[in-house]
XYZ file of N, CA and C in Angstrom:
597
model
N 102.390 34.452 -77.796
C 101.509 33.668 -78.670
C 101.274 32.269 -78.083
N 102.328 31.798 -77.293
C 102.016 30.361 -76.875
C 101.281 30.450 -75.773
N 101.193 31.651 -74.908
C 100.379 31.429 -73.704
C 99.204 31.768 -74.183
N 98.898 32.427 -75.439
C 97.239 32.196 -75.890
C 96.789 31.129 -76.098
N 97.879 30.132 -76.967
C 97.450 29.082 -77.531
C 96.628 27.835 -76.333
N 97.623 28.320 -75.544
C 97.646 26.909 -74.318
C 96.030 28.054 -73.331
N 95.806 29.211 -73.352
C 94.571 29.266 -73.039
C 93.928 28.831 -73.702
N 93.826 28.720 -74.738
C 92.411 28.749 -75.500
C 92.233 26.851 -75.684
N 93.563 26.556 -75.402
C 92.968 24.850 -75.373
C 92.438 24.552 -73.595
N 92.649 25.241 -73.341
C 92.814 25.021 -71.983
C 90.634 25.580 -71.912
N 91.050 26.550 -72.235
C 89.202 26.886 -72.700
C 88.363 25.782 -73.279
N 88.827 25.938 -74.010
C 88.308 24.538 -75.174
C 88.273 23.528 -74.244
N 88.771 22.669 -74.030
C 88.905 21.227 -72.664
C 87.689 21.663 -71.552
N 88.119 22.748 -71.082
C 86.971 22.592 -69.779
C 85.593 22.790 -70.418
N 85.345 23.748 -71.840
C 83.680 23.611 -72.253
C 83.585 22.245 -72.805
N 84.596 21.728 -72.955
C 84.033 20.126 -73.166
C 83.780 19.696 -72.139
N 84.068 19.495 -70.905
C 83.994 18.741 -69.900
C 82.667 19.318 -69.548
N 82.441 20.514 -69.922
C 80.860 20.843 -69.228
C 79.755 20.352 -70.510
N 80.457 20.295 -71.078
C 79.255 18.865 -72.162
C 79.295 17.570 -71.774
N 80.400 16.933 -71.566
C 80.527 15.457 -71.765
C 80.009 14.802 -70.119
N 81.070 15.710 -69.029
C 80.790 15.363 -68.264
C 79.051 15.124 -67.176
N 78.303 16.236 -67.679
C 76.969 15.735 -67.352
C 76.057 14.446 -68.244
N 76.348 14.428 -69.075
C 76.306 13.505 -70.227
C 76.524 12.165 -69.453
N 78.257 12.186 -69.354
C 78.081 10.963 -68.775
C 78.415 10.276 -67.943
N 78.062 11.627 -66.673
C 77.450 11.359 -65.021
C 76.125 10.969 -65.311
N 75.318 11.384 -66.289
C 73.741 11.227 -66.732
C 73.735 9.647 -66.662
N 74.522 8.969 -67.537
C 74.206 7.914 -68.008
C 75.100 6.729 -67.236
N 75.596 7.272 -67.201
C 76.443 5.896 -65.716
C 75.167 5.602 -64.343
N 74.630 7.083 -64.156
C 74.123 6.809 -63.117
C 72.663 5.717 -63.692
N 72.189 6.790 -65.091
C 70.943 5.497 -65.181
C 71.437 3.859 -65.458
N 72.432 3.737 -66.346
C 73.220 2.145 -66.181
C 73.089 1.415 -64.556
N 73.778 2.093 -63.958
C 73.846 1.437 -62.801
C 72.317 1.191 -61.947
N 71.219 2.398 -62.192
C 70.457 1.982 -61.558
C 69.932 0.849 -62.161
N 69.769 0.796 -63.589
C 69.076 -0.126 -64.600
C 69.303 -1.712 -64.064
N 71.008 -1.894 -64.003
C 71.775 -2.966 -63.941
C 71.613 -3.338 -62.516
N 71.014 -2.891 -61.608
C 70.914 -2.890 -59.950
C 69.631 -3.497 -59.797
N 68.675 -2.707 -60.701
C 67.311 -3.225 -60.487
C 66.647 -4.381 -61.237
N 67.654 -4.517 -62.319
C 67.731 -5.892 -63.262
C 68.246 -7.075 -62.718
N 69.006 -6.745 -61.415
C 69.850 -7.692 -61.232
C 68.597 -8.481 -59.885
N 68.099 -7.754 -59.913
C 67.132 -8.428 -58.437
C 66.213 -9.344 -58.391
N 65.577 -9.264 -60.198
C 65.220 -10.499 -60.396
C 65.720 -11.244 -61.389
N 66.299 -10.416 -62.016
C 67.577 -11.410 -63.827
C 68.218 -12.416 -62.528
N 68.995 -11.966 -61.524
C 70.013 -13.398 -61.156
C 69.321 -14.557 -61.006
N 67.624 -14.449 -60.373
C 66.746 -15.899 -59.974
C 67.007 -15.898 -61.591
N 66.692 -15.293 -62.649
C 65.903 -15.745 -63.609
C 67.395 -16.738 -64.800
N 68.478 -15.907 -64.602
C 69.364 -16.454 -64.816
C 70.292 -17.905 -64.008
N 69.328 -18.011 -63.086
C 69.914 -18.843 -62.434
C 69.079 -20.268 -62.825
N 67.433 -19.636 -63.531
C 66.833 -21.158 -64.044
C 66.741 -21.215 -65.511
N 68.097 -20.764 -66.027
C 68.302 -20.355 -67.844
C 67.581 -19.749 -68.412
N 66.748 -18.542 -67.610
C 66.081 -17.536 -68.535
C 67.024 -16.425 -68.527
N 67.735 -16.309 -69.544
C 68.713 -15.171 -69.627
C 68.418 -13.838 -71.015
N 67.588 -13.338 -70.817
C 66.908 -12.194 -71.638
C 67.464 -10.815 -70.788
N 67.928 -10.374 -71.569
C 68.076 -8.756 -70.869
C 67.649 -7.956 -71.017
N 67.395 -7.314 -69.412
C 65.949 -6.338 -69.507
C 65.048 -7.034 -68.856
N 65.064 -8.077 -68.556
C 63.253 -8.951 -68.366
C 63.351 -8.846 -66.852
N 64.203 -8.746 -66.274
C 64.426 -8.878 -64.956
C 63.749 -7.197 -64.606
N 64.455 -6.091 -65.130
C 63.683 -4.583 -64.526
C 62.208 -4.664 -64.839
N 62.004 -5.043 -66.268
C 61.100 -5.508 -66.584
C 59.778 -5.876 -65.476
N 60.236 -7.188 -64.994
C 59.410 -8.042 -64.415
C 59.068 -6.862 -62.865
N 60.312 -6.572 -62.440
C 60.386 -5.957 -61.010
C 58.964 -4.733 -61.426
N 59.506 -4.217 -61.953
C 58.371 -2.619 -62.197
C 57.263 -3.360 -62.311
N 56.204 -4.491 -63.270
C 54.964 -5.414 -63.056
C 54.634 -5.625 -62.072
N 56.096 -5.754 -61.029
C 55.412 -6.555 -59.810
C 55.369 -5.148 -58.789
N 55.707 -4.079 -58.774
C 55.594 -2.796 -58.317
C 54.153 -2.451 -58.711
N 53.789 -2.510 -59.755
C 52.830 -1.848 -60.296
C 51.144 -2.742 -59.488
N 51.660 -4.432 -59.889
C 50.940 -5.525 -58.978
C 50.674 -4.886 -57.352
N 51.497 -4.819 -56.626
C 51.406 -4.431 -54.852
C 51.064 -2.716 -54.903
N 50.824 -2.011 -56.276
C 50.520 -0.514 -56.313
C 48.927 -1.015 -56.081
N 48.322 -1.912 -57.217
C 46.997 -2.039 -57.809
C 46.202 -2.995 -56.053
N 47.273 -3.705 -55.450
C 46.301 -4.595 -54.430
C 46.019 -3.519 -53.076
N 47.489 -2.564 -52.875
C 46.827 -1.636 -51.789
C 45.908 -0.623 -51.987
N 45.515 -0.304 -53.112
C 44.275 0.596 -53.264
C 42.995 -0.216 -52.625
N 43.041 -1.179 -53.167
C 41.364 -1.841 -52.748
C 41.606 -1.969 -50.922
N 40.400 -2.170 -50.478
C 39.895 -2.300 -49.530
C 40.927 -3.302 -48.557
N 41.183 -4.578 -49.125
C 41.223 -5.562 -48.171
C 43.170 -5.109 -48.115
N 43.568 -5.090 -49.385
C 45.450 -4.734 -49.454
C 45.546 -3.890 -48.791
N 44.834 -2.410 -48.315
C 45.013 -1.503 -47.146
C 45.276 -2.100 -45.968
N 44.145 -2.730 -45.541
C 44.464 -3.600 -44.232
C 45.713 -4.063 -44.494
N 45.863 -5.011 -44.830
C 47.850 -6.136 -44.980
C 48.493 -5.126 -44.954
N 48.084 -3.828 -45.810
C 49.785 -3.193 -45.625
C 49.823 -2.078 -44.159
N 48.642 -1.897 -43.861
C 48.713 -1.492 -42.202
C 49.081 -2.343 -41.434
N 48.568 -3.289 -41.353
C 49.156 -4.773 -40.754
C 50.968 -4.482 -40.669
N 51.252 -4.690 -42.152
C 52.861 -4.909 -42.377
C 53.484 -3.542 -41.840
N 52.756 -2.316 -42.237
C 53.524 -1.472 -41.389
C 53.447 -1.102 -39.865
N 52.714 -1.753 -39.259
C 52.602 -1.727 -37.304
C 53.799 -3.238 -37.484
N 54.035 -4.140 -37.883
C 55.357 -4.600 -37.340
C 55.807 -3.819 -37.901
N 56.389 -3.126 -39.450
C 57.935 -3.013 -39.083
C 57.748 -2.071 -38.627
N 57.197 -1.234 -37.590
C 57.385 0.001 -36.481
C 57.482 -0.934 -35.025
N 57.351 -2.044 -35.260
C 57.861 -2.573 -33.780
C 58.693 -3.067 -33.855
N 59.475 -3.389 -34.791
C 60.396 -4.274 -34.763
C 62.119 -3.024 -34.239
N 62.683 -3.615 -33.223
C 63.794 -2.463 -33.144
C 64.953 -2.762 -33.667
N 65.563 -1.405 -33.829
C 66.468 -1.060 -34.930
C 65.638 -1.081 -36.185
N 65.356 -2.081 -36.959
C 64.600 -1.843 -38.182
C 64.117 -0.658 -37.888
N 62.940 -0.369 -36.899
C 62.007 0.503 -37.166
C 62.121 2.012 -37.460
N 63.403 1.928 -36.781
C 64.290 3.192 -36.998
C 64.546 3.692 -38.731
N 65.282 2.427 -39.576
C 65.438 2.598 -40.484
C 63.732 2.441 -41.163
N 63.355 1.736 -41.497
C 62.310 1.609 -42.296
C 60.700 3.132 -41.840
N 60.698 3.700 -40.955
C 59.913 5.040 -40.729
C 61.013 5.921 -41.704
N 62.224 6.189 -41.293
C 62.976 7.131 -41.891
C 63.027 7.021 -43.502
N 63.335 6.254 -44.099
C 62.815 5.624 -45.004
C 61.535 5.590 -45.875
N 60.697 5.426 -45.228
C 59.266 5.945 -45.585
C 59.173 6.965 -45.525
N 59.162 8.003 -44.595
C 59.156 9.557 -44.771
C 59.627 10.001 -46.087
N 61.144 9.537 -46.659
C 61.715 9.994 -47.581
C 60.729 9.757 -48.363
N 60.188 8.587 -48.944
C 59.244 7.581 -49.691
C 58.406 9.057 -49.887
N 57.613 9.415 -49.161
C 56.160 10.297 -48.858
C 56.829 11.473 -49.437
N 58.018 11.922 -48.689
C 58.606 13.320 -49.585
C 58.461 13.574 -51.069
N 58.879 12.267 -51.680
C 59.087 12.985 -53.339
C 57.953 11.602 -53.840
N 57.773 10.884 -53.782
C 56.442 9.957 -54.111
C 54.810 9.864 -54.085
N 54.819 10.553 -52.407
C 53.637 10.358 -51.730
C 52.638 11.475 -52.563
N 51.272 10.881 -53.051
C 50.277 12.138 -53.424
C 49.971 13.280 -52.554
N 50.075 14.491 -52.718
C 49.568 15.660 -52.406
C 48.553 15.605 -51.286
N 47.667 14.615 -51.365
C 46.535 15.088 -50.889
C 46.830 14.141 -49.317
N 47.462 13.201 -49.930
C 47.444 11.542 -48.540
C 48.728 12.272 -47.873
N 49.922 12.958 -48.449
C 51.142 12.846 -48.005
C 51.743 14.075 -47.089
N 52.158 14.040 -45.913
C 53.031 15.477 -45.264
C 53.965 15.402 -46.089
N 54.668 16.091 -45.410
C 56.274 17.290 -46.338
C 55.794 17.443 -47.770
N 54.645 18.235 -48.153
C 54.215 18.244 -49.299
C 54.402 19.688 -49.735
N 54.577 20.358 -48.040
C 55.199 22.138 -48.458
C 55.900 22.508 -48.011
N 56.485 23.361 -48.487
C 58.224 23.612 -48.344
C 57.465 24.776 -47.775
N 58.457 25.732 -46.769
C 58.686 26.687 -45.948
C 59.538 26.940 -45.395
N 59.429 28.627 -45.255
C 60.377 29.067 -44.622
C 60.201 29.483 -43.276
N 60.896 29.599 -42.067
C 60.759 29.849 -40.921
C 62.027 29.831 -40.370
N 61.862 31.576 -39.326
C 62.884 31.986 -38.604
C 63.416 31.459 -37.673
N 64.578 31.366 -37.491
C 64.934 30.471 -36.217
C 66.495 30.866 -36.430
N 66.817 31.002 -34.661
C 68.068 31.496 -34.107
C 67.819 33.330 -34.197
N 68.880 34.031 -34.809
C 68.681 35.257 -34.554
C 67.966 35.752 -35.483
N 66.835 36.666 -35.487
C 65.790 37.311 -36.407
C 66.715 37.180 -37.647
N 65.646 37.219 -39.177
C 66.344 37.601 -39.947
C 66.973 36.115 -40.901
N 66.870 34.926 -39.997
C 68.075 34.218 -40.312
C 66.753 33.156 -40.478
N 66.498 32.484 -41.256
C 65.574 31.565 -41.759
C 66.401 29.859 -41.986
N 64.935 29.343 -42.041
C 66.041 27.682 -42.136
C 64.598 27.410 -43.166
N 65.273 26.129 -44.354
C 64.085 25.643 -45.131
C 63.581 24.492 -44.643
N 62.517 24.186 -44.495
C 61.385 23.140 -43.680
C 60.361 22.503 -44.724
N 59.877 21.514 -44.374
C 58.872 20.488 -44.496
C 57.489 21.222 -43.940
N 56.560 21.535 -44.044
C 54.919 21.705 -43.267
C 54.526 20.267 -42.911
N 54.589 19.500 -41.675
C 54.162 18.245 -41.775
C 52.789 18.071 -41.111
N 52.238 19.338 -40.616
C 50.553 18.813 -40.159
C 50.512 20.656 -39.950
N 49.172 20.879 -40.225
C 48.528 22.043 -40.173
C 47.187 22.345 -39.214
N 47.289 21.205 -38.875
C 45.636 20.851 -38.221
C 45.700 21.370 -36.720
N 44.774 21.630 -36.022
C 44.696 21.641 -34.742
C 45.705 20.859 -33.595
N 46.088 21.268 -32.620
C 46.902 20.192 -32.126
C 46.368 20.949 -30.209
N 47.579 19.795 -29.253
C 47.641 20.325 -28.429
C 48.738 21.721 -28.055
N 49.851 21.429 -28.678
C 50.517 22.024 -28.616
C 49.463 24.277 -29.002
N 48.845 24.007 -30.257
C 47.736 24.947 -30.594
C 47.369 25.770 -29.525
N 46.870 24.563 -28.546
C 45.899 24.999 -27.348
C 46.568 25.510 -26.274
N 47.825 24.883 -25.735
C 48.767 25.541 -24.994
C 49.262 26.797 -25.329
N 49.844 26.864 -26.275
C 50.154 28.398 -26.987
C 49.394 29.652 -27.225
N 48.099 29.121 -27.551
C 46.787 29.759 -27.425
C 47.204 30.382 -29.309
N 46.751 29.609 -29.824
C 47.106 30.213 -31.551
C 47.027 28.931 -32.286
N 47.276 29.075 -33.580
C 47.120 27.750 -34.508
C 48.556 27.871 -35.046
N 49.174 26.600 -34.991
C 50.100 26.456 -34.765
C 50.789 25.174 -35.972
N 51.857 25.212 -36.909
C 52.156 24.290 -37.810
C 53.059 23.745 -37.539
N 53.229 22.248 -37.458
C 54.484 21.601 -37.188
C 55.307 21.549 -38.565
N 56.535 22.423 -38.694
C 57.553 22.361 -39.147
C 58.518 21.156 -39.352
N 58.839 20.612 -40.329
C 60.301 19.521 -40.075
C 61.275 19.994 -40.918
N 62.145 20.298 -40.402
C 63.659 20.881 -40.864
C 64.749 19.767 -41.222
N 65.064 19.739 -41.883
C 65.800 18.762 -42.643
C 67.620 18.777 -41.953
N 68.628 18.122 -41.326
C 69.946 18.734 -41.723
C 70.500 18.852 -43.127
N 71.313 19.765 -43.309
C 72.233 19.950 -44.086
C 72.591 18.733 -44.703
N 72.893 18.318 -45.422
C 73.975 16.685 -46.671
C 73.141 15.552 -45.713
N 72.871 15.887 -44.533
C 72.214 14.266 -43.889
C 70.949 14.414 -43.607
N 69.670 14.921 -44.906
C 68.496 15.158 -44.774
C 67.485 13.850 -43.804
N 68.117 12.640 -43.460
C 67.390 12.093 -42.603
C 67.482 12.131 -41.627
N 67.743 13.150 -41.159
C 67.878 13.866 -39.802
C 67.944 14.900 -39.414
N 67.396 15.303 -38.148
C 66.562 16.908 -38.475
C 65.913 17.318 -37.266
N 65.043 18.516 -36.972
C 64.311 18.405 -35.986
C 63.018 19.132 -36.133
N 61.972 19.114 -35.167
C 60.583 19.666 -35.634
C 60.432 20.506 -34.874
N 60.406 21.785 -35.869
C 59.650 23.090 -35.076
C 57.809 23.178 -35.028
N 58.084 24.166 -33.732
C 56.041 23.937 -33.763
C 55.995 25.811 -33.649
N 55.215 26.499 -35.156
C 56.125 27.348 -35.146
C 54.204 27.856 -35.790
N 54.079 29.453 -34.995
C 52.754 30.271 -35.360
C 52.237 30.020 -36.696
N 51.213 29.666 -37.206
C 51.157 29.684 -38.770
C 51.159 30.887 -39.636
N 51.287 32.209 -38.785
C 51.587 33.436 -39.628
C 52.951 33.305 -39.895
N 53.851 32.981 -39.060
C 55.287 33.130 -39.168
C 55.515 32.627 -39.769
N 54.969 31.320 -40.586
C 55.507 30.381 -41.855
C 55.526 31.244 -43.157
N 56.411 30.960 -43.969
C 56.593 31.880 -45.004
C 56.483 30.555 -46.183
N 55.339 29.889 -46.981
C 55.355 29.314 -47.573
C 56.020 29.141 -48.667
N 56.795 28.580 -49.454
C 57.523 28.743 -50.548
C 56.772 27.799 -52.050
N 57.165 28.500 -53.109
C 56.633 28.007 -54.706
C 57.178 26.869 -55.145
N 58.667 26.725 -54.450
C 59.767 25.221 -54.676
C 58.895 24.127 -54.267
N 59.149 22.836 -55.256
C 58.523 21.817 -55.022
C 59.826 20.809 -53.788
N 59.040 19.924 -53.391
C 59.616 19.393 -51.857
C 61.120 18.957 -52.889
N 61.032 18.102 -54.183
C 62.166 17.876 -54.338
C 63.356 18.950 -54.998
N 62.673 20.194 -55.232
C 63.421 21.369 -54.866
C 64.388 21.587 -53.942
N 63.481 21.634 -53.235
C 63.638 21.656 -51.316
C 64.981 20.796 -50.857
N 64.837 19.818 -51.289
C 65.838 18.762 -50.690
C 67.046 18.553 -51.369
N 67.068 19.159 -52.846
C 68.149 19.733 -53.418
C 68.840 20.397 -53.003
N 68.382 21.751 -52.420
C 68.652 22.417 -51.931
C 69.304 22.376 -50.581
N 68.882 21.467 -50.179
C 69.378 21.182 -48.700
C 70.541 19.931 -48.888
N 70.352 19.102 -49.851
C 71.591 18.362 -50.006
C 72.586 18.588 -50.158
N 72.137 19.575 -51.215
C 73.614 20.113 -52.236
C 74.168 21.438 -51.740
N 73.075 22.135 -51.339
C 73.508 23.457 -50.686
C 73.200 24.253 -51.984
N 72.736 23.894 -53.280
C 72.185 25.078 -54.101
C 71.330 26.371 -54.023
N 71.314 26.979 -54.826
C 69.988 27.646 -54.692
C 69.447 27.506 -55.911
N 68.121 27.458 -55.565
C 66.773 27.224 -56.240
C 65.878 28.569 -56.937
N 66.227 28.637 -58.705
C 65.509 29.987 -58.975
C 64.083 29.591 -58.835
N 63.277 30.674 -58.827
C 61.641 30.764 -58.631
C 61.214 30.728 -59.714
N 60.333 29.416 -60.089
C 59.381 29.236 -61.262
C 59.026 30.175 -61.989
N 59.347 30.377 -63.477
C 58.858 31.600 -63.667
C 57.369 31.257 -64.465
C-alpha cells in the first residue's frame, strides 16, 4: 500500500511540473525579455528622473516602428544600403552582423523580398539519408550552366549551432520541398524535434 501511495504522489508531482513548469519557463522568459528591452532606454530615462515603467519598451518599439516607416520610402533605402556596405566592410563585425541578418531574414524577412523562405529536403551522403535546408535562390545561375540543368542553392543549417552551415547547389527536381514554416525548420534543427505536418 505504501509503494502505491508514494507512486501516485510521485505521479501527481511530475503532472504538475508539466503544468507549472512551461508556465513558468513561459513567463520568466517574457520578464526577462521585457526587463532587457526596457532597460535600453528606462536607464537614459531614469537617469534624467523619468522613472515610469514600461515607457522605456514602450518608447524602444516607437522608435522600431520610426526606422520601419523611414526605410520604406525612397530616400531611407538608400542610408540603409549605405549603412549596410560598411557594416560588410568593416572586419570581424562583418562576420557577425551578415550572420545576424540572415537570421533577421529567416523568421522576419517578407516572403516575397526574403531567401530561406523554404524549407527543403535534400539527399546528401548515402542515398536515402536527407538533411533539412533553407532554398536560398532559385534563379538561373552559373553554376546552372556548368551542370547543364537548373539548379537551387540549398543552405543547410548545423545542428544546435544554426549559424553555421554549408550551401548545397543541388538539381531542382531533387529538392523535396516541405509544408513546415522556416521557423519550424529551425526548431527542428535546434532542438532536434520533430515537426507534425499541418493538418
Amino acid at each position: 500500500m505504501a509503494t502505491g501511495f508514494w507512486a501516485r504522489v510521485r505521479r501527481y508531482y511530475l503532472a504538475g511540473l508539466l503544468v507549472l513548469a512551461p508556465t513558468a519557463l513561459t513567463l520568466w522568459v517574457a520578464w526577462t525579455f521585457f526587463t532587457f528591452f526596457d532597460g535600453i532606454l528606462g536607464g537614459e530615462l531614469r537617469a534624467r528622473g523619468i522613472s515610469v515603467f514600461g515607457l522605456g519598451f514602450v518608447l524602444l518599439n516607437l522608435l522600431v516602428l520610426v526606422l520601419g516607416a523611414l526605410t520604406t520610402n525612397f530616400l531611407g533605402k538608400r542610408l540603409f544600403l549605405v549603412w549596410d556596405r560598411v557594416m560588410h566592410r568593416v572586419p570581424l563585425i562583418n562576420k557577425v552582423y551578415s550572420t545576424l541578418r540572415q537570421i533577421a531574414e529567416i523568421f522576419l524577412g517578407p516572403s516575397e523580398d526574403a531567401s530561406f523562405r523554404r524549407v527543403a529536403l535534400v539527399e546528401y551522403g548515402s542515398p536515402g539519408t536527407h538533411m533539412v535546408g533553407f532554398v536560398t535562390s532559385t534563379v538561373a545561375s552559373e553554376a546552372g550552366e556548368k551542370l547543364g540543368g537548373r539548379m537551387c542553392h540549398v543552405f543547410v543549417p548545423s545542428a544546435v549551432n544554426p549559424t553555421t552551415g554549408f550551401l548545397l547547389v543541388v538539381p531542382e527536381d531533387k529538392v523535396r520541398y516541405r509544408e513546415m514554416t522556416p521557423e519550424q525548420a529551425m526548431k527542428m534543427v535546434v532542438f532536434s524535434v520533430t515537426i507534425r505536418p499541418p493538418r
